[in-house]
Short mmCIF file of C-alpha atoms in Angstrom, two decimals:
data_model
loop_
_atom_site.label_atom_id
_atom_site.label_comp_id
_atom_site.label_asym_id
_atom_site.label_seq_id
_atom_site.Cartn_x
_atom_site.Cartn_y
_atom_site.Cartn_z
CA UNK A 1 -40.78 50.65 -17.19
CA UNK A 2 -39.91 50.28 -14.29
CA UNK A 3 -37.75 53.62 -12.63
CA UNK A 4 -35.73 52.25 -9.95
CA UNK A 5 -35.85 54.81 -6.86
CA UNK A 6 -32.38 55.99 -5.23
CA UNK A 7 -31.23 53.68 -3.33
CA UNK A 8 -31.05 51.08 -6.74
CA UNK A 9 -29.45 54.09 -8.98
CA UNK A 10 -25.81 54.68 -9.39
CA UNK A 11 -26.17 58.27 -8.08
CA UNK A 12 -24.01 59.20 -11.64
CA UNK A 13 -26.52 57.86 -13.66
CA UNK A 14 -24.04 56.46 -16.14
CA UNK A 15 -25.82 53.27 -16.83
CA UNK A 16 -23.27 53.03 -19.79
CA UNK A 17 -20.17 53.06 -17.91
CA UNK A 18 -21.12 49.75 -16.88
CA UNK A 19 -16.97 48.84 -14.84
CA UNK A 20 -17.25 52.19 -12.67
CA UNK A 21 -20.74 51.09 -11.55
CA UNK A 22 -19.88 47.86 -10.45
CA UNK A 23 -16.65 49.41 -8.45
CA UNK A 24 -18.99 51.43 -6.71
CA UNK A 25 -21.31 48.77 -5.95
CA UNK A 26 -17.98 46.71 -4.58
CA UNK A 27 -16.58 49.50 -2.85
CA UNK A 28 -13.37 48.90 -4.65
CA UNK A 29 -10.68 51.05 -3.58
CA UNK A 30 -6.71 50.87 -4.50
CA UNK A 31 -5.02 51.53 -1.47
CA UNK A 32 -0.60 52.31 -1.77
CA UNK A 33 0.99 50.28 1.99
CA UNK A 34 4.63 50.30 0.81
CA UNK A 35 7.85 51.49 -0.29
CA UNK A 36 11.13 51.63 -0.56
CA UNK A 37 14.52 52.84 -2.27
CA UNK A 38 17.29 50.79 -3.10
CA UNK A 39 20.84 50.86 -4.46
CA UNK A 40 22.58 47.21 -4.89
CA UNK A 41 22.05 44.11 -4.90
CA UNK A 42 18.29 43.51 -2.54
CA UNK A 43 15.94 41.43 -1.99
CA UNK A 44 12.80 41.68 -0.27
CA UNK A 45 10.89 38.34 0.48
CA UNK A 46 6.91 38.31 2.84
CA UNK A 47 3.86 37.06 3.13
CA UNK A 48 0.97 38.26 1.38
CA UNK A 49 -1.57 38.78 3.53
CA UNK A 50 -4.30 40.77 1.31
CA UNK A 51 -6.29 38.53 -1.41
CA UNK A 52 -5.02 40.85 -3.92
CA UNK A 53 -1.74 42.92 -3.76
CA UNK A 54 -0.31 44.84 -6.31
CA UNK A 55 3.52 46.06 -6.97
CA UNK A 56 4.67 48.89 -8.99
CA UNK A 57 8.06 49.29 -10.56
CA UNK A 58 8.63 53.18 -10.42
CA UNK A 59 12.40 52.75 -11.68
CA UNK A 60 14.59 50.33 -11.83
CA UNK A 61 13.82 46.55 -12.83
CA UNK A 62 13.17 43.31 -10.29
CA UNK A 63 12.19 39.76 -10.29
CA UNK A 64 8.94 38.90 -9.27
CA UNK A 65 8.57 35.09 -7.42
CA UNK A 66 5.74 33.98 -5.49
CA UNK A 67 3.97 30.73 -5.16
CA UNK A 68 1.36 29.21 -7.77
CA UNK A 69 3.10 31.73 -10.92
CA UNK A 70 4.46 29.66 -14.03
CA UNK A 71 7.97 31.18 -13.05
CA UNK A 72 10.03 34.16 -12.57
CA UNK A 73 8.34 37.71 -14.04
CA UNK A 74 11.50 40.21 -14.90
CA UNK A 75 9.55 43.74 -14.16
CA UNK A 76 10.44 46.89 -15.95
CA UNK A 77 10.80 50.01 -15.26
CA UNK A 78 6.60 51.06 -14.93
CA UNK A 79 5.97 47.51 -15.37
CA UNK A 80 2.94 46.62 -12.34
CA UNK A 81 2.48 43.16 -10.69
CA UNK A 82 -0.30 42.40 -9.65
CA UNK A 83 -0.72 38.94 -7.43
CA UNK A 84 -4.76 37.38 -6.38
CA UNK A 85 -4.39 34.61 -3.42
CA UNK A 86 -0.98 34.05 -3.70
CA UNK A 87 0.68 33.31 -0.41
CA UNK A 88 3.88 34.89 -0.51
CA UNK A 89 6.17 36.81 -2.96
CA UNK A 90 10.10 37.83 -3.72
CA UNK A 91 11.43 40.70 -4.84
CA UNK A 92 15.16 40.41 -6.11
CA UNK A 93 16.90 43.33 -7.97
CA UNK A 94 19.77 45.74 -8.18
CA UNK A 95 23.43 45.73 -9.31
CA UNK A 96 26.67 45.32 -8.38
CA UNK A 97 28.69 43.24 -6.77
CA UNK A 98 28.56 41.83 -2.88
CA UNK A 99 25.95 40.12 -0.82
CA UNK A 100 22.00 41.16 -1.35
CA UNK A 101 20.58 43.91 0.97
CA UNK A 102 17.48 42.26 2.88
CA UNK A 103 14.86 45.01 2.38
CA UNK A 104 11.71 45.09 5.13
CA UNK A 105 8.96 47.98 3.21
CA UNK A 106 7.85 50.48 5.42
CA UNK A 107 4.12 50.02 6.23
CA UNK A 108 3.12 53.30 4.98
CA UNK A 109 4.00 55.89 3.02
CA UNK A 110 5.24 59.11 4.44
CA UNK A 111 8.16 60.71 1.89
CA UNK A 112 10.78 60.28 3.88
CA UNK A 113 10.36 56.59 2.84
CA UNK A 114 11.47 58.14 -0.52
CA UNK A 115 13.74 60.85 0.34
CA UNK A 116 16.80 61.45 -1.74
CA UNK A 117 15.46 58.58 -3.98
CA UNK A 118 17.20 58.68 -7.77
CA UNK A 119 15.22 57.11 -10.37
CA UNK A 120 18.62 56.94 -12.39
CA UNK A 121 20.22 54.68 -9.72
CA UNK A 122 17.85 53.50 -7.88
CA UNK A 123 15.54 51.01 -7.38
CA UNK A 124 12.20 51.94 -6.04
CA UNK A 125 9.42 49.58 -5.62
CA UNK A 126 5.35 50.40 -4.45
CA UNK A 127 3.22 48.32 -3.29
CA UNK A 128 -0.60 48.06 -2.43
CA UNK A 129 -3.54 46.02 -1.87
CA UNK A 130 -7.06 46.33 -3.07
CA UNK A 131 -9.94 46.73 -0.43
CA UNK A 132 -13.10 46.11 -1.63
CA UNK A 133 -16.17 44.24 0.06
CA UNK A 134 -16.53 40.09 0.71
CA UNK A 135 -19.39 40.74 -2.55
CA UNK A 136 -16.07 42.22 -4.21
CA UNK A 137 -13.65 39.89 -3.85
CA UNK A 138 -15.47 37.73 -4.56
CA UNK A 139 -15.76 39.05 -8.44
CA UNK A 140 -12.10 40.21 -8.61
CA UNK A 141 -10.70 37.18 -7.27
CA UNK A 142 -13.20 35.31 -10.07
CA UNK A 143 -12.06 37.85 -12.80
CA UNK A 144 -8.57 37.62 -12.81
CA UNK A 145 -5.58 35.48 -13.06
CA UNK A 146 -3.49 34.23 -10.45
CA UNK A 147 -0.25 36.63 -11.17
CA UNK A 148 -0.98 39.50 -13.54
CA UNK A 149 1.67 41.26 -14.92
CA UNK A 150 1.42 44.57 -16.92
CA UNK A 151 3.72 46.16 -19.15
CA UNK A 152 4.88 49.81 -19.16
CA UNK A 153 5.83 48.76 -22.71
CA UNK A 154 2.27 48.38 -24.17
CA UNK A 155 0.42 50.32 -26.05
CA UNK A 156 -2.99 50.73 -23.23
CA UNK A 157 -0.17 51.66 -20.37
CA UNK A 158 0.30 54.68 -21.57
CA UNK A 159 -1.71 56.71 -18.63
CA UNK A 160 -0.13 54.03 -16.73
CA UNK A 161 3.29 55.10 -15.99
CA UNK A 162 1.87 58.65 -16.33
CA UNK A 163 -0.14 57.87 -12.72
CA UNK A 164 2.57 56.18 -11.86
CA UNK A 165 4.43 59.31 -11.95
CA UNK A 166 2.73 61.52 -10.35
CA UNK A 167 2.48 59.62 -7.59
CA UNK A 168 6.09 59.23 -6.87
CA UNK A 169 6.16 63.02 -7.36
CA UNK A 170 3.51 63.63 -5.06
CA UNK A 171 4.90 60.75 -2.39
CA UNK A 172 8.36 62.25 -2.17
CA UNK A 173 7.03 66.30 -2.80
CA UNK A 174 6.32 66.37 0.94
CA UNK A 175 3.47 68.41 -0.38
CA UNK A 176 0.38 70.51 1.94
CA UNK A 177 -2.52 67.53 0.94
CA UNK A 178 -0.46 65.07 -0.09
CA UNK A 179 -2.55 62.40 2.42
CA UNK A 180 -5.48 62.74 0.06
CA UNK A 181 -3.39 63.73 -3.51
CA UNK A 182 -1.81 59.50 -2.38
CA UNK A 183 -4.96 57.88 -1.95
CA UNK A 184 -6.53 59.23 -5.20
CA UNK A 185 -3.68 58.33 -7.10
CA UNK A 186 -4.06 54.77 -5.69
CA UNK A 187 -7.76 54.81 -6.80
CA UNK A 188 -6.34 56.20 -10.43
CA UNK A 189 -3.07 53.89 -10.48
CA UNK A 190 -5.32 50.84 -9.91
CA UNK A 191 -7.56 51.89 -12.60
CA UNK A 192 -5.23 52.04 -14.80
CA UNK A 193 -3.80 48.78 -13.87
CA UNK A 194 -6.21 47.35 -14.50
CA UNK A 195 -7.19 48.93 -18.08
CA UNK A 196 -4.31 48.07 -19.25
CA UNK A 197 -4.56 44.74 -18.37
CA UNK A 198 -7.63 44.01 -19.98
CA UNK A 199 -6.22 45.65 -23.75
CA UNK A 200 -3.14 43.12 -22.58
CA UNK A 201 -4.06 39.73 -21.99
CA UNK A 202 -6.81 37.09 -22.46
CA UNK A 203 -9.04 37.29 -19.23
CA UNK A 204 -10.57 34.16 -17.55
CA UNK A 205 -14.44 33.66 -18.14
CA UNK A 206 -15.45 36.18 -15.94
CA UNK A 207 -17.38 40.33 -14.72
CA UNK A 208 -14.43 41.44 -16.06
CA UNK A 209 -14.12 40.10 -18.98
CA UNK A 210 -17.36 39.96 -19.55
CA UNK A 211 -17.82 44.29 -19.04
CA UNK A 212 -15.72 44.25 -21.92
CA UNK A 213 -17.66 42.70 -24.44
CA UNK A 214 -19.10 44.42 -27.13
CA UNK A 215 -21.70 41.92 -28.88
CA UNK A 216 -22.79 41.70 -24.87
CA UNK A 217 -22.81 44.93 -23.48
CA UNK A 218 -26.60 45.52 -25.31
CA UNK A 219 -28.00 43.12 -23.04
CA UNK A 220 -25.94 43.27 -20.09
CA UNK A 221 -27.08 47.44 -20.51
CA UNK A 222 -30.23 46.35 -20.64
CA UNK A 223 -30.00 44.01 -17.22
CA UNK A 224 -27.92 46.88 -15.30
CA UNK A 225 -30.59 49.79 -16.30
CA UNK A 226 -33.98 48.16 -15.29
CA UNK A 227 -33.65 45.48 -12.91
CA UNK A 228 -36.00 44.69 -11.67
CA UNK A 229 -37.35 43.98 -14.89
CA UNK A 230 -38.42 39.91 -15.95
CA UNK A 231 -36.00 39.89 -18.67
CA UNK A 232 -35.73 37.09 -21.01
CA UNK A 233 -33.14 35.11 -23.21
CA UNK A 234 -34.66 36.14 -26.05
CA UNK A 235 -35.62 39.23 -25.27
CA UNK A 236 -31.79 39.95 -24.63
CA UNK A 237 -30.62 37.72 -27.33
CA UNK A 238 -32.60 40.57 -29.60
CA UNK A 239 -30.74 43.56 -27.92
CA UNK A 240 -27.39 41.99 -28.93
CA UNK A 241 -29.32 41.42 -32.70
CA UNK A 242 -28.24 37.06 -31.38
CA UNK A 243 -29.67 33.89 -31.80
CA UNK A 244 -31.05 32.88 -28.40
CA UNK A 245 -28.54 29.85 -28.70
CA UNK A 246 -25.65 32.19 -30.09
CA UNK A 247 -26.45 34.12 -27.27
CA UNK A 248 -26.42 32.29 -24.39
CA UNK A 249 -22.98 30.15 -25.38
CA UNK A 250 -21.59 33.46 -25.81
CA UNK A 251 -22.60 34.84 -22.50
CA UNK A 252 -21.62 31.63 -20.18
CA UNK A 253 -17.95 31.40 -22.26
CA UNK A 254 -17.73 34.94 -21.98
CA UNK A 255 -19.26 35.44 -17.65
CA UNK A 256 -18.65 31.65 -16.73
CA UNK A 257 -23.19 31.37 -15.74
CA UNK A 258 -25.62 31.69 -17.83
CA UNK A 259 -27.40 34.99 -18.46
CA UNK A 260 -30.24 34.63 -15.87
CA UNK A 261 -27.97 33.95 -13.46
CA UNK A 262 -25.84 36.71 -13.71
CA UNK A 263 -29.19 38.77 -13.60
CA UNK A 264 -29.97 37.14 -10.37
CA UNK A 265 -26.54 37.85 -8.91
CA UNK A 266 -26.33 41.64 -9.93
CA UNK A 267 -29.82 41.83 -8.17
CA UNK A 268 -27.85 40.79 -5.14
CA UNK A 269 -24.72 43.26 -5.63
CA UNK A 270 -27.69 45.63 -5.82
CA UNK A 271 -29.89 44.72 -2.70
CA UNK A 272 -26.26 44.68 -0.74
CA UNK A 273 -25.95 48.28 -1.55
CA UNK A 274 -29.15 49.19 -0.44
CA UNK A 275 -29.56 47.02 2.83
CA UNK A 276 -25.93 48.62 4.23
CA UNK A 277 -26.84 52.23 2.69
CA UNK A 278 -30.41 53.02 2.94
CA UNK A 279 -33.07 52.26 5.10
CA UNK A 280 -34.59 50.59 2.07
CA UNK A 281 -37.75 48.25 4.05
CA UNK A 282 -36.83 44.68 2.66
CA UNK A 283 -40.49 44.41 0.59
CA UNK A 284 -39.81 47.70 -1.25
CA UNK A 285 -36.52 45.99 -1.74
CA UNK A 286 -38.05 42.78 -3.04
CA UNK A 287 -40.62 45.00 -5.08
CA UNK A 288 -38.28 46.85 -7.02
CA UNK A 289 -36.06 43.82 -7.74
CA UNK A 290 -38.40 41.60 -9.87
CA UNK A 291 -39.46 39.04 -6.55
CA UNK A 292 -43.08 38.59 -6.43
CA UNK A 293 -43.15 38.60 -2.16
CA UNK A 294 -40.52 39.17 0.38
CA UNK A 295 -40.01 35.68 1.24
CA UNK A 296 -39.11 34.83 -2.41
CA UNK A 297 -36.80 37.67 -2.65
CA UNK A 298 -35.36 36.66 0.96
CA UNK A 299 -35.04 33.25 0.04
CA UNK A 300 -32.78 33.93 -2.80
CA UNK A 301 -30.33 36.47 -0.71
CA UNK A 302 -30.14 33.89 1.16
CA UNK A 303 -28.97 31.78 -0.80
CA UNK A 304 -26.17 33.63 -2.65
CA UNK A 305 -24.82 35.42 0.32
CA UNK A 306 -25.41 33.29 2.90
CA UNK A 307 -27.77 34.83 5.47
CA UNK A 308 -31.57 37.04 5.77
CA UNK A 309 -31.56 40.30 4.39
CA UNK A 310 -31.83 41.84 7.76
CA UNK A 311 -28.92 39.50 9.36
CA UNK A 312 -26.94 40.95 6.71
CA UNK A 313 -27.97 44.53 6.99
CA UNK A 314 -27.46 44.26 10.83
CA UNK A 315 -24.25 43.10 10.54
CA UNK A 316 -22.68 44.58 8.39
CA UNK A 317 -23.42 48.15 10.26
CA UNK A 318 -22.20 47.02 12.94
CA UNK A 319 -18.79 45.98 11.28
CA UNK A 320 -19.18 49.55 9.92
CA UNK A 321 -19.57 51.18 13.34
CA UNK A 322 -17.00 49.39 14.84
CA UNK A 323 -14.74 50.93 12.31
CA UNK A 324 -15.45 53.78 12.62
CA UNK A 325 -14.70 54.04 15.95
CA UNK A 326 -12.04 52.36 15.51
CA UNK A 327 -10.40 54.85 13.49
CA UNK A 328 -11.39 57.40 16.17
CA UNK A 329 -9.23 56.20 19.35
#
């Protein structure tokens, strides 16, 4: 049994919590990026620059239209919409006579933007995007539909409503440490959105659907716990108490790829984190991930990621260093 070294292990050691494990690997962050409160008829239009965008209807109601959807979505209080790889959106709401007021959301979230907001009379919208690394973009974009609608009325959305209320209270409270609290609530909001969406919708084939499949979880647990072991289809099927044929068919239908292809991609995610965050030698990493040689690992890595392990390490670290310097400036 392989006891993976520190550069392959999740620091929490919670192998059963595979969603958290994947989130850590792809560096998922829910980033709040804008908000407004308005009374009377209004409309807000914008181009979408982030691959994954979300909008939370804290108070009031609005109609959301975007490219690629089946039609407008009616957002009720507490609802959240997730836009996957869309290029534009329009939000419209409010009641009363007169022309609609054009709203340009603030580019950040200081409390002054929502100062005086009253959920009894105002429409309050908070927007954000999902920030993740390139590997995460590929996983999450493939796991979600073009437009996802998470309804506050769904039983699974109880925590989501609470997260929105706490976030709104923090944004408008102007208390010490509010910036830190808003970042944390942004993370929790994203998690609650995904949890609620998983429980109320039919997910397309992909890793998010795979992580929620109870029948396949025992096999997935084995691959995640010991990624360097040469797992065979028969052994994985036995863990799931299924025949090889049934297991392979269910896995492909759920994940969109065969089990051993998933295992190889999981190894590459682990490899990217190790190359980015540690100084492990490529040869040692190849052994720990179950490859017969450094060259075999390098070939597999380049096929999956598009560049050699060392080139990936140098490029990513240069980018992180440049980003850190820009923040300091």
